[in-house]
Every structure is written in C-alpha cells, then in structure tokens.
mmCIF file of C-alpha atoms and ligand atoms in Angstrom:
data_model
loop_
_atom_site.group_PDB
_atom_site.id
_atom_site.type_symbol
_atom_site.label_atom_id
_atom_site.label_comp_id
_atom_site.label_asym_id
_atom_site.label_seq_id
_atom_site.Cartn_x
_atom_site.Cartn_y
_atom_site.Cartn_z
ATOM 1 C CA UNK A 1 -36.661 29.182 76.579
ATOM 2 C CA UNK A 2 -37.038 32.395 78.182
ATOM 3 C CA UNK A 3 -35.017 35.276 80.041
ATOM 4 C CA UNK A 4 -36.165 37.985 82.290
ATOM 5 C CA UNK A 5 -33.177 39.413 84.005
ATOM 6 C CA UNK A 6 -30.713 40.899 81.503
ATOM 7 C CA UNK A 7 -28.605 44.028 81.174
ATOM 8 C CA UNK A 8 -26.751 45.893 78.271
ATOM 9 C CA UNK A 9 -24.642 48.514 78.063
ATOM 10 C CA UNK A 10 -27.401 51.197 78.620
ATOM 11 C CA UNK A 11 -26.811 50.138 82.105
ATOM 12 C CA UNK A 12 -23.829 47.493 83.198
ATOM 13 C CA UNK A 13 -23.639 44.779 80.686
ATOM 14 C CA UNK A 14 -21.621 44.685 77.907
ATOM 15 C CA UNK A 15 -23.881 43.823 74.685
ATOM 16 C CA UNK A 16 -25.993 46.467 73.348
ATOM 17 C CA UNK A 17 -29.361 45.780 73.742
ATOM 18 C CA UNK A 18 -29.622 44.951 70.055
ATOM 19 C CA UNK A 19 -26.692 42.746 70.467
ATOM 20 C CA UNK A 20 -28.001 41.369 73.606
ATOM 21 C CA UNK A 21 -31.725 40.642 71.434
ATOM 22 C CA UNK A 22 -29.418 39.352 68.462
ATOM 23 C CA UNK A 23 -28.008 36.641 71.336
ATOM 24 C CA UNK A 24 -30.826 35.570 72.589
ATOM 25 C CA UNK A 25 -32.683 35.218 69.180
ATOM 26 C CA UNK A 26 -29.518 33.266 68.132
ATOM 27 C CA UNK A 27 -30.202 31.314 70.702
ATOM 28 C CA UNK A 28 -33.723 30.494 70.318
ATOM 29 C CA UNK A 29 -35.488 32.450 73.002
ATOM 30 C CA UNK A 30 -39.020 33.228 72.607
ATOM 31 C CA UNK A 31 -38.923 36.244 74.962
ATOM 32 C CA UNK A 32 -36.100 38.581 76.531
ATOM 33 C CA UNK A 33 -36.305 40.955 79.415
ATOM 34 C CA UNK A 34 -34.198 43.603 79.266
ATOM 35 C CA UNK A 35 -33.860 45.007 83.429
ATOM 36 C CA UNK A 36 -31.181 47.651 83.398
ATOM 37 C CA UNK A 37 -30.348 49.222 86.410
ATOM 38 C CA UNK A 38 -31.917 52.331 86.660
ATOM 39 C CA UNK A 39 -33.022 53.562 82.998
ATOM 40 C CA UNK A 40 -35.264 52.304 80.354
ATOM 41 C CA UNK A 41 -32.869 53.587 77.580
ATOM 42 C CA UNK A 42 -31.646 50.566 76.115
ATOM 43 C CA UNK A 43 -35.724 49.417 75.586
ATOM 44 C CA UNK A 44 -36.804 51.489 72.437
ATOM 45 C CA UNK A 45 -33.651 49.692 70.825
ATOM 46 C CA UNK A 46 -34.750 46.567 72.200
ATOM 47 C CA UNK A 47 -38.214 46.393 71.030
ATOM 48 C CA UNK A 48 -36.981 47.235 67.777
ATOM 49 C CA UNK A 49 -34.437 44.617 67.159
ATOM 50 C CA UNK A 50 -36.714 42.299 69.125
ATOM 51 C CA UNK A 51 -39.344 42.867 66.294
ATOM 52 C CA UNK A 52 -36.900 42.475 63.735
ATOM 53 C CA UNK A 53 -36.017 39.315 64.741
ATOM 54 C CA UNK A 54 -39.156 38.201 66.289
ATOM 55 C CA UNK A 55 -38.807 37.782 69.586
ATOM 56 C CA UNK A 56 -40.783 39.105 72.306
ATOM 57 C CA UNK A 57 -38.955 41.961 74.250
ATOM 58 C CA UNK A 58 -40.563 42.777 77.872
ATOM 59 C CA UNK A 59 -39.768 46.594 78.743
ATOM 60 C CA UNK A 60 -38.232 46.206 82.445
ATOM 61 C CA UNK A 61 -35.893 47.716 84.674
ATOM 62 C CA UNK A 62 -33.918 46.837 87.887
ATOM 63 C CA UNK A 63 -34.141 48.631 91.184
ATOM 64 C CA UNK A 64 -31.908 48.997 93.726
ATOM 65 C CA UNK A 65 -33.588 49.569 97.090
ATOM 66 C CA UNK A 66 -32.163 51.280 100.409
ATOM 67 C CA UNK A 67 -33.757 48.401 103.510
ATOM 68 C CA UNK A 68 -32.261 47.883 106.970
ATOM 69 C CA UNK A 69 -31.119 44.436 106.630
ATOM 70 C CA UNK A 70 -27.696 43.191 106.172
ATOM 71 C CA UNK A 71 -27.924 42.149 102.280
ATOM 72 C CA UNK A 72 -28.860 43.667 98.706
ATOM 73 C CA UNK A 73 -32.524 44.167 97.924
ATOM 74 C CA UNK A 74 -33.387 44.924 94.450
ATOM 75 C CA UNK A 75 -36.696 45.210 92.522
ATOM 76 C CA UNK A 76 -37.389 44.023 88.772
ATOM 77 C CA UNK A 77 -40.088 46.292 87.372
ATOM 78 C CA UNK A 78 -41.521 43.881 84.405
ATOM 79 C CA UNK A 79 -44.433 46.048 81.098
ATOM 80 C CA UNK A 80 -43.699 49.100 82.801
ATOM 81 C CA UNK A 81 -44.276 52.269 80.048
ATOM 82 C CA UNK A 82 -41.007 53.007 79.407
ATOM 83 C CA UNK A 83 -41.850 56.621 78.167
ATOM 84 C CA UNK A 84 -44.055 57.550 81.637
ATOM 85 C CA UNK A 85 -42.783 61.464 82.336
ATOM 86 C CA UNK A 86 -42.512 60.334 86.441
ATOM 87 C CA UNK A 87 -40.983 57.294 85.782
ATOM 88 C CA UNK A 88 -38.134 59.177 83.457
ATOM 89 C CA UNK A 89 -37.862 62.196 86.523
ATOM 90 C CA UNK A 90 -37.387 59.632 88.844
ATOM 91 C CA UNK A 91 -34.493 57.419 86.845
ATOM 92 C CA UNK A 92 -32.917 60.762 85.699
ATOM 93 C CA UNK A 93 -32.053 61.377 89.820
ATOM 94 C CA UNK A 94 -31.021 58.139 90.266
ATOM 95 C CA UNK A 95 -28.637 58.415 87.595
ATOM 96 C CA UNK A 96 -27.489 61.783 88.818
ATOM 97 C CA UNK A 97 -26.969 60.119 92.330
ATOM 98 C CA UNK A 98 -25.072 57.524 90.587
ATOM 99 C CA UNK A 99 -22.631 59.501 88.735
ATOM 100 C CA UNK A 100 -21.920 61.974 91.934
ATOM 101 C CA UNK A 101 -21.220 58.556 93.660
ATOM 102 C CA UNK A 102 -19.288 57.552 90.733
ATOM 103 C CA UNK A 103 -16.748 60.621 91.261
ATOM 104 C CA UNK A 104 -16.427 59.917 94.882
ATOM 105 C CA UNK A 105 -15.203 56.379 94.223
ATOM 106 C CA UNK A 106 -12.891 57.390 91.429
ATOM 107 C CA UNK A 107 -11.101 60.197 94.121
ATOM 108 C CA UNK A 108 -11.032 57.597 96.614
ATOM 109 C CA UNK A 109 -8.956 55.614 94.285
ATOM 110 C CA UNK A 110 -6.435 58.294 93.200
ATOM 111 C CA UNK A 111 -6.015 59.456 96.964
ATOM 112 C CA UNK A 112 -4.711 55.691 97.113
ATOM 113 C CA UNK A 113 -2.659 56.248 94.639
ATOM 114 C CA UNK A 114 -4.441 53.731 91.950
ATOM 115 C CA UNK A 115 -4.679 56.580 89.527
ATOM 116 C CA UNK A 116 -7.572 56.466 86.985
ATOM 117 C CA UNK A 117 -9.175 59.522 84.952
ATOM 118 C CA UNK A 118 -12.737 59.492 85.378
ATOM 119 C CA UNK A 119 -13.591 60.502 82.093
ATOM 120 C CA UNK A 120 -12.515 56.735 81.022
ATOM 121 C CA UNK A 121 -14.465 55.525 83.414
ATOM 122 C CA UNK A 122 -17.575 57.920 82.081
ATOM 123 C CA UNK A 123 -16.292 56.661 78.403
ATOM 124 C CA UNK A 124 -17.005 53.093 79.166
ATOM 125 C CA UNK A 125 -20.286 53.712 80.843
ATOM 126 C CA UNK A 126 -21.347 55.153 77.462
ATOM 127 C CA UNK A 127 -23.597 57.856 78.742
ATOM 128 C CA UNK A 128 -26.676 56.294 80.682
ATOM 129 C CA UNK A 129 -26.193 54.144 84.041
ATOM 130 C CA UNK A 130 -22.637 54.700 85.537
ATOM 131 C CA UNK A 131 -21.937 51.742 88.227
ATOM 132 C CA UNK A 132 -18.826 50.418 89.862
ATOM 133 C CA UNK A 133 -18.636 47.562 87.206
ATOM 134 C CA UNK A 134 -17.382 50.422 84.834
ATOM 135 C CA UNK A 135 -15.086 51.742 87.197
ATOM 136 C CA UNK A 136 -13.918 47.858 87.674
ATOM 137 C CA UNK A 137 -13.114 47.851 83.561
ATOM 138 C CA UNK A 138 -11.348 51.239 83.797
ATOM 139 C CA UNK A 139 -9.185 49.583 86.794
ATOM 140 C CA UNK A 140 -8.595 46.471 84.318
ATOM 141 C CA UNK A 141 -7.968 48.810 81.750
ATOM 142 C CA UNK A 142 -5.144 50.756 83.719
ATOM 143 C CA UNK A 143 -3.598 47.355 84.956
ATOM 144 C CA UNK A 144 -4.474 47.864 88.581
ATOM 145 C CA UNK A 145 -6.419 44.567 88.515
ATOM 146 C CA UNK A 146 -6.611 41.397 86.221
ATOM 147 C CA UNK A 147 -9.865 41.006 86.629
ATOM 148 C CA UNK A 148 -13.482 42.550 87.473
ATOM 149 C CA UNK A 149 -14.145 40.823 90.503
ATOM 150 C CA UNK A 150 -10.467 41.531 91.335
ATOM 151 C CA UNK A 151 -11.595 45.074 91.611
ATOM 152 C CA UNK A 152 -14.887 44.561 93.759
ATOM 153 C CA UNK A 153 -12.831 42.547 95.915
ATOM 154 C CA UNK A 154 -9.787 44.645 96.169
ATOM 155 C CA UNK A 155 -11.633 48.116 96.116
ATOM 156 C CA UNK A 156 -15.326 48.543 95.423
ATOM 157 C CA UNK A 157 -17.048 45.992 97.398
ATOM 158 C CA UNK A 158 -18.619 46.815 100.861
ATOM 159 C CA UNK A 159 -16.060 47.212 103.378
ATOM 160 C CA UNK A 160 -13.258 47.730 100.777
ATOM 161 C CA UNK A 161 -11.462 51.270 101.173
ATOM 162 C CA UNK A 162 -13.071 53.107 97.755
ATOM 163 C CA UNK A 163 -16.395 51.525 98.581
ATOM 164 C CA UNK A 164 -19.006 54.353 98.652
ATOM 165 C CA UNK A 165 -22.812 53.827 99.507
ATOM 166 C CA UNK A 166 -25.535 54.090 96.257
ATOM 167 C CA UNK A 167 -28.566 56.633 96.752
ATOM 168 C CA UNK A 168 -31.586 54.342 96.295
ATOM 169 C CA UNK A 169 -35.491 54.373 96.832
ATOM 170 C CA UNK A 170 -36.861 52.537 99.845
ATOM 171 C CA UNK A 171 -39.249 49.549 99.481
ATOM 172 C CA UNK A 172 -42.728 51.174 99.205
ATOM 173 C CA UNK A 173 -41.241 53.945 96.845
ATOM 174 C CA UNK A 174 -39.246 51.084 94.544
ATOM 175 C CA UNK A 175 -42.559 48.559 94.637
ATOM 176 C CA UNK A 176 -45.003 52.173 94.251
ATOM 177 C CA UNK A 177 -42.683 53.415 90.880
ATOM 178 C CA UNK A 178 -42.507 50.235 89.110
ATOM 179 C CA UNK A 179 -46.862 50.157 89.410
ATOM 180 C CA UNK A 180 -47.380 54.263 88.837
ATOM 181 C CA UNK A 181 -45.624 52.983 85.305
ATOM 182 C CA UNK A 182 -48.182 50.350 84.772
ATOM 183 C CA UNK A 183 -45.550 47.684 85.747
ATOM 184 C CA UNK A 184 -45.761 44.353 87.838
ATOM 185 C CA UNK A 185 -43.088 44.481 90.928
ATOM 186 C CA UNK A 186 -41.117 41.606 91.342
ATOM 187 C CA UNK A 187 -38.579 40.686 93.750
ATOM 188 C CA UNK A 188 -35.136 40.084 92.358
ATOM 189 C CA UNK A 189 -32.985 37.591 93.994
ATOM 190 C CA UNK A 190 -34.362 37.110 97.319
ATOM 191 C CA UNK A 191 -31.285 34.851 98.043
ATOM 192 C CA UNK A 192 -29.117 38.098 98.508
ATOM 193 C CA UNK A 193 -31.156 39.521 101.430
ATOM 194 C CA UNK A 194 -29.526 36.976 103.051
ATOM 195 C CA UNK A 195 -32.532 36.390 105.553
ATOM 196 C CA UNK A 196 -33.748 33.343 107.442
ATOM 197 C CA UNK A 197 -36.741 31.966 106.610
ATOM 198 C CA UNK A 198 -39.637 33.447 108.599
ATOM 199 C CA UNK A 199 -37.778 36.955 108.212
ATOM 200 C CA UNK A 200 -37.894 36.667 104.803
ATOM 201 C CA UNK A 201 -41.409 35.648 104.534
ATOM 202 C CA UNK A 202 -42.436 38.810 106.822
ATOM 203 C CA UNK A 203 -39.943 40.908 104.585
ATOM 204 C CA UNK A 204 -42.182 39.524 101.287
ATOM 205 C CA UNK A 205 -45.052 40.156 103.155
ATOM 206 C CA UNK A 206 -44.392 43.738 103.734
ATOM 207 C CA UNK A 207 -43.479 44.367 99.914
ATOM 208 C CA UNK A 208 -46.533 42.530 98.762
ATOM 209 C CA UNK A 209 -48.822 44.914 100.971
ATOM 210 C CA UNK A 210 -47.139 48.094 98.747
ATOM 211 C CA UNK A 211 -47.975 46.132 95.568
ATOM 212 C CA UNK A 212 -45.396 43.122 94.461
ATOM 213 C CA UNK A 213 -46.638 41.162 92.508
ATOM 214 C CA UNK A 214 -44.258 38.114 92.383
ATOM 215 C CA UNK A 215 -40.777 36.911 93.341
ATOM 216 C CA UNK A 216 -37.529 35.360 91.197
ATOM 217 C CA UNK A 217 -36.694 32.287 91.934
ATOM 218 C CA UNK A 218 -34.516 30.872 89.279
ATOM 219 C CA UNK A 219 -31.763 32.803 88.750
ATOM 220 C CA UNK A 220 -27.982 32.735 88.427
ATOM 221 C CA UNK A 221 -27.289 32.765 92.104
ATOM 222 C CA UNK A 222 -29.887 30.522 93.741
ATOM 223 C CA UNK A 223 -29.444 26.598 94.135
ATOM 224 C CA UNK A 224 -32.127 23.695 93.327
ATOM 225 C CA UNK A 225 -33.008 24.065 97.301
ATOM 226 C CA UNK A 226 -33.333 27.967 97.046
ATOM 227 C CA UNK A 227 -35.274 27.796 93.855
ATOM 228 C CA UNK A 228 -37.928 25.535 95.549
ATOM 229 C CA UNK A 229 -38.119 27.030 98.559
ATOM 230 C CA UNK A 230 -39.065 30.512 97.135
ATOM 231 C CA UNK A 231 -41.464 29.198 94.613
ATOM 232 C CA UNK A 232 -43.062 27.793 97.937
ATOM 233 C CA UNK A 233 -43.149 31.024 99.451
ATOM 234 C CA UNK A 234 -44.353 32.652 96.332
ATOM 235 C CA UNK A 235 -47.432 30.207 96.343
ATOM 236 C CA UNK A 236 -48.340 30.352 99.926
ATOM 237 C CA UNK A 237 -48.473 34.240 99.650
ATOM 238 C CA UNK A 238 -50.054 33.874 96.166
ATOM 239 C CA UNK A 239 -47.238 35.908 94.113
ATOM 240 C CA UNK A 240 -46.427 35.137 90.537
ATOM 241 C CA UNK A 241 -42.908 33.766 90.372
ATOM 242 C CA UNK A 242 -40.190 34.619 87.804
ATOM 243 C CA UNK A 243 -36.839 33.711 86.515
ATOM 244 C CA UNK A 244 -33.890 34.661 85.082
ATOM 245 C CA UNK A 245 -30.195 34.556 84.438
ATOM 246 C CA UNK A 246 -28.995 38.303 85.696
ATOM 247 C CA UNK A 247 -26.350 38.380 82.299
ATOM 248 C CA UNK A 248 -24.378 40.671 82.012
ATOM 249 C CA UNK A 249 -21.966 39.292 79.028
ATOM 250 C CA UNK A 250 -17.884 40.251 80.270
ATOM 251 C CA UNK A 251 -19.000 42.167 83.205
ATOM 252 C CA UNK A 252 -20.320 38.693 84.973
ATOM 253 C CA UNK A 253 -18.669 35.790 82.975
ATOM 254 C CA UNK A 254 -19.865 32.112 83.544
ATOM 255 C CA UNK A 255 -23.319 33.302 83.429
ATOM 256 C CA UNK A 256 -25.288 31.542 80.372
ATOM 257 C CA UNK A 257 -28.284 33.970 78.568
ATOM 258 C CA UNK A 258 -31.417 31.668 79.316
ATOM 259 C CA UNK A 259 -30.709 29.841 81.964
ATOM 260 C CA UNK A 260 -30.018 30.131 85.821
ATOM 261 C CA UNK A 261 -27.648 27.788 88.428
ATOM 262 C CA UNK A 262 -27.136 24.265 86.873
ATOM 263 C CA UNK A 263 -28.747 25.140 83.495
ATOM 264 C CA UNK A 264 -32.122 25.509 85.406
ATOM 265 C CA UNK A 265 -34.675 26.379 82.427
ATOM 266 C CA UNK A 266 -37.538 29.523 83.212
ATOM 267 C CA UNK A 267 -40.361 27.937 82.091
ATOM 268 C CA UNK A 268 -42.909 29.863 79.127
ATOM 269 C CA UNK A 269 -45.917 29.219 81.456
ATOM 270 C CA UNK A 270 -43.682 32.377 84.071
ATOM 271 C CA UNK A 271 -44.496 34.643 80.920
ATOM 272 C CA UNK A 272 -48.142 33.885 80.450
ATOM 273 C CA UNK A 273 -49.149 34.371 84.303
ATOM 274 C CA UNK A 274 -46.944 37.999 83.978
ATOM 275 C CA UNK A 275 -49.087 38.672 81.094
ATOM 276 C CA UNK A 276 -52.281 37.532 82.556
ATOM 277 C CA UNK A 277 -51.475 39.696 85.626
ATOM 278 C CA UNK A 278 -51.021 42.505 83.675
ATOM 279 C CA UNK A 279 -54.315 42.323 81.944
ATOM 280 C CA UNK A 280 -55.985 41.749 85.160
ATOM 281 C CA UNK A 281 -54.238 45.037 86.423
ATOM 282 C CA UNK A 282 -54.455 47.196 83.025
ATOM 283 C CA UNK A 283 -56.412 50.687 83.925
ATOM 284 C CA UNK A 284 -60.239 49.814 82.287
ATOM 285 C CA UNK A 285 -60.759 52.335 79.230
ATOM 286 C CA UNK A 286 -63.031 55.318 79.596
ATOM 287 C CA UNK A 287 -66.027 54.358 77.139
HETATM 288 P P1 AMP B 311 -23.605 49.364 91.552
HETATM 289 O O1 AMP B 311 -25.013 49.377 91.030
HETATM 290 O O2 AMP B 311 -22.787 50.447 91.010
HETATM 291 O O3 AMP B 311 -23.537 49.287 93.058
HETATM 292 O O4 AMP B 311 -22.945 48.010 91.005
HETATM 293 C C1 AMP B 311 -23.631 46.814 91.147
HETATM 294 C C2 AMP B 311 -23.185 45.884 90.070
HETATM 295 O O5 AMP B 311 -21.901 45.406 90.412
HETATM 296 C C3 AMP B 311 -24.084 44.686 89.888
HETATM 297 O O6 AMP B 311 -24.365 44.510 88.505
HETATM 298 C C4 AMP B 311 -23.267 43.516 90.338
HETATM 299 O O7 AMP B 311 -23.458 42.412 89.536
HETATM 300 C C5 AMP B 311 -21.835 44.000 90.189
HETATM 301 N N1 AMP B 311 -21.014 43.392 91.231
HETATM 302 C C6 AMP B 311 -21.190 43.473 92.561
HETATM 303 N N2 AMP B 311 -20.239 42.781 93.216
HETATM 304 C C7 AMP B 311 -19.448 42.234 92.262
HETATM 305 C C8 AMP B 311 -18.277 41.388 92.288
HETATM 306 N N3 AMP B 311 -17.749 40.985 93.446
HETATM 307 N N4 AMP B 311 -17.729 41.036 91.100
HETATM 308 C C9 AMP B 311 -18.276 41.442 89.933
HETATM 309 N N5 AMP B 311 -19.357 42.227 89.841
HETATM 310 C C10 AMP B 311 -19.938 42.619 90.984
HETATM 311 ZN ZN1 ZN B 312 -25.714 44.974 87.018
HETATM 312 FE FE1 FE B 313 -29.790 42.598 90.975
HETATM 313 FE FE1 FE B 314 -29.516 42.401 87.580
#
C-alpha cells in the first residue's frame, strides 16, 4: 500500500511529518508522499524519519493554481529537489501572499464581531504554510464553531462573508515550477474542476502541452465511476496516473492514510511508472 497525497503540519495537516511517516510505517506503507501546500519544509524531516523506518518518502508539494473555471485546480509536484534556490523564491512569495491573506480574513472576522487574535491563529500554523484550516482551529478554539467545516461553511468558504481570494500561479507557471525543480506535474483531483467531460479533456490537454505528466485518480473525493473515467482519460492522452488519500489527520477527519473513497487501494505499479518517468526525464550527466 501506497500514499501520494498527504500533508503535515509544515503546511495544513495536523501530524508532523515524522509523525505522519511514523503512521504510515505503522501502517505498512511501502512509500509516502508528503504534498504540502506550498513549501517543501516538512521533507528534510520526512526523508529522515522515512529512512529510519524504512519507508520510501517521495519529496512533493501541492499547488494551488489561479484558472478561469468555476472549481479548484491544484497541481501535485511529485521528486521535485526540494532545496532548488527558484523553487524556495517562488514558495517563499506564496507563503508571503498567504499570510497577508491570512490577516485580511482574520479582520474580516473581528469587524463581524467573531473576535480572534491572529497571533493564535499564526501559533497554530507553526511558522510555514498559513491557510484558512488554521484560522478554522483558532475559530474552534475560541468557541465560535464546533467544528472545522463549521467554520468553512459559516465563514471561510467561497461566498461566505470572511472569504478572501488566495494569490496563486496560473497553469503554465504551476506545471513550468514543479519541472524547473526536476519534478513530474500531476493533476490533483480533477473531480473539483467540476468540468464536463470534453471540457475537461481540452483543460488536460492544455496542461499536458506545458509539461504534466499524469493525473490523480484515486483519491478521497472521487467515486468508483470518477476513478475510471480519469484513468481513461489519462490513457487516451498517455499521462501516468496517480493516487492518493489527500490526509490531513483532524483538519479532514474520515479520511483513512492509504486509501481513497470506499477503501480504494493506489496500486505499487503508480510508483514504478513515476519513477520510470523520472529517469526517462533526469537531465543526462556531462561526461
Ligand atoms: P487555503 O489553502 O487556505 O485556501 O485552504 C484550503 C484548505 O482548506 C484545503 O486543505 C482544504 O482541504 C480545506 N478546506 C476547504 N474547504 C473545506 C471545508 N468545507 N471543510 C474543511 N476543510 C476545508
Ligand atoms: Zn490542505
Ligand atoms: Fe488539493
Ligand atoms: Fe491536498
């Protein structure tokens, strides 16, 4: 068994990433992704606990991408160098974005009168990737809500009145960062572009000529008929597909390390074609 969608607390999960390793090594996974939303801090820790306990740890991160269309795009960046100098430039203004966002929302909310300090909110983020899921456990900290999706629903979701918009990278500058730092691009999610079919196979289409290299099917979201309908797509436009469960331990509960909807295994062989694709694309050595 396999994972490769997961987050820790370097970005909005709530396991360290050694805990997170520790998890998924209790739980007899032979390899673990770790994707956090935009930073690569939670990998060094990662690899080492992953080496420790011997299990393979892929460096990735997650992507959130400004598009046109009515639903979320995001991008899983999968063996990207996790110490590349324009990668780390790049993630450090996200993050930036992301924290000047973070202060809007948090004024928003005390101008309603649903008073929270953002330094909590900055205490729970714990330094690195600040998102509205830590503003959500600062609200269920204060007793505003009684629950995390309480507080997307009630406040921070799209539409709701402290909802503000995230800076992100558009789809050729998402797909072109993940392969300037030697990574394969993959398409997180597809189901939440929310796009009929022929739209979403032009929309594919568009990210594979920038340089994606495969699409997730299996994951947390997507039912038995979205799963096979995307590993369809994938092999009619000849991506790689991937899979994996998106967990984010309290932040998202119900959602299982290692498996996606209805206890729907990744298979190994998803590893072995990303690893074969990154051989195929590994820069030849001078000499
Ligand atoms: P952000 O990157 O700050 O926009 O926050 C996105 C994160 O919020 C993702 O990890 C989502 O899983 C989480 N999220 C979005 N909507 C909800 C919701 N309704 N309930 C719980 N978590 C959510
Ligand atoms: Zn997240
Ligand atoms: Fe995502
Ligand atoms: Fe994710």
């Amino acid at each position: 068994m396999i994972d490769l969608h997961t987050h820790s607390t370097a970005s909005d999960g709530t396991l360290s990433p050694e805990a997170l390793v520790d998890l998924a090594a209790d739980k007899g996974l032979t390899a673990l992704a770790l994707t956090d939303h935009d930073t690569v801090a939670g990998i060094p820790p990662a690899l080492a606990r992953g080496a420790v306990r011997g299990i393979h740890v892929v460096p990735g991160m997650e992507l959130g991408v400004r598009w046109d269309g009515a639903g979320q795009m995001h991008v899983l960046g999968y063996y990207i160098r996790h110490d590349d100098s324009h990668l780390g430039e790049r993630l450090d203004w996200l993050r930036a974005r992301r924290r000047e966002r973070a202060t809007r929302i948090v004024a928003k909310l005390n101008r309603l009168g649903v008073e929270i300090p953002f330094g909590r909110v900055e205490e729970i983020t714990g330094g690195e990737s600040i998102g509205r899921p830590h503003v959500a456990r600062a609200l269920l900290e204060a007793g505003h809500v009684a629950s995390v999706s309480e507080a997307f629903d009630r406040y921070l979701s799209r539409g709701r009145p402290a909802f503000e918009e995230k800076e992100q990278l558009n789809p050729k500058e998402a797909v072109g960062l993940v392969k300037s730092s030697g990574g394969a691009a993959v398409l997180a999610h597809p189901g939440t572009l929310k796009l009929p079919t022929a739209q979403l196979s032009r929309c594919i289409e568009e990210l594979k000529a920038y340089g994606l290299a495969g699409l997730e099917t299996i994951w947390s979201g997507h039912n038995r008929a979205q799963v096979e309908s995307y590993s369809a797509l994938a092999r009619r436009l000849g991506l790689l597909t991937t899979g994996g469960s998106d967990f984010h331990g309290e932040n998202k509960p119900g959602i299982e390390l290692g498996t996606g909807r209805n206890n729907v295994e990744v298979p190994d062989s998803v590893l072995a074609a990303l690893q074969n694709h990154r051989r195929r694309n590994a820069p030849a050595h001078a000499g």
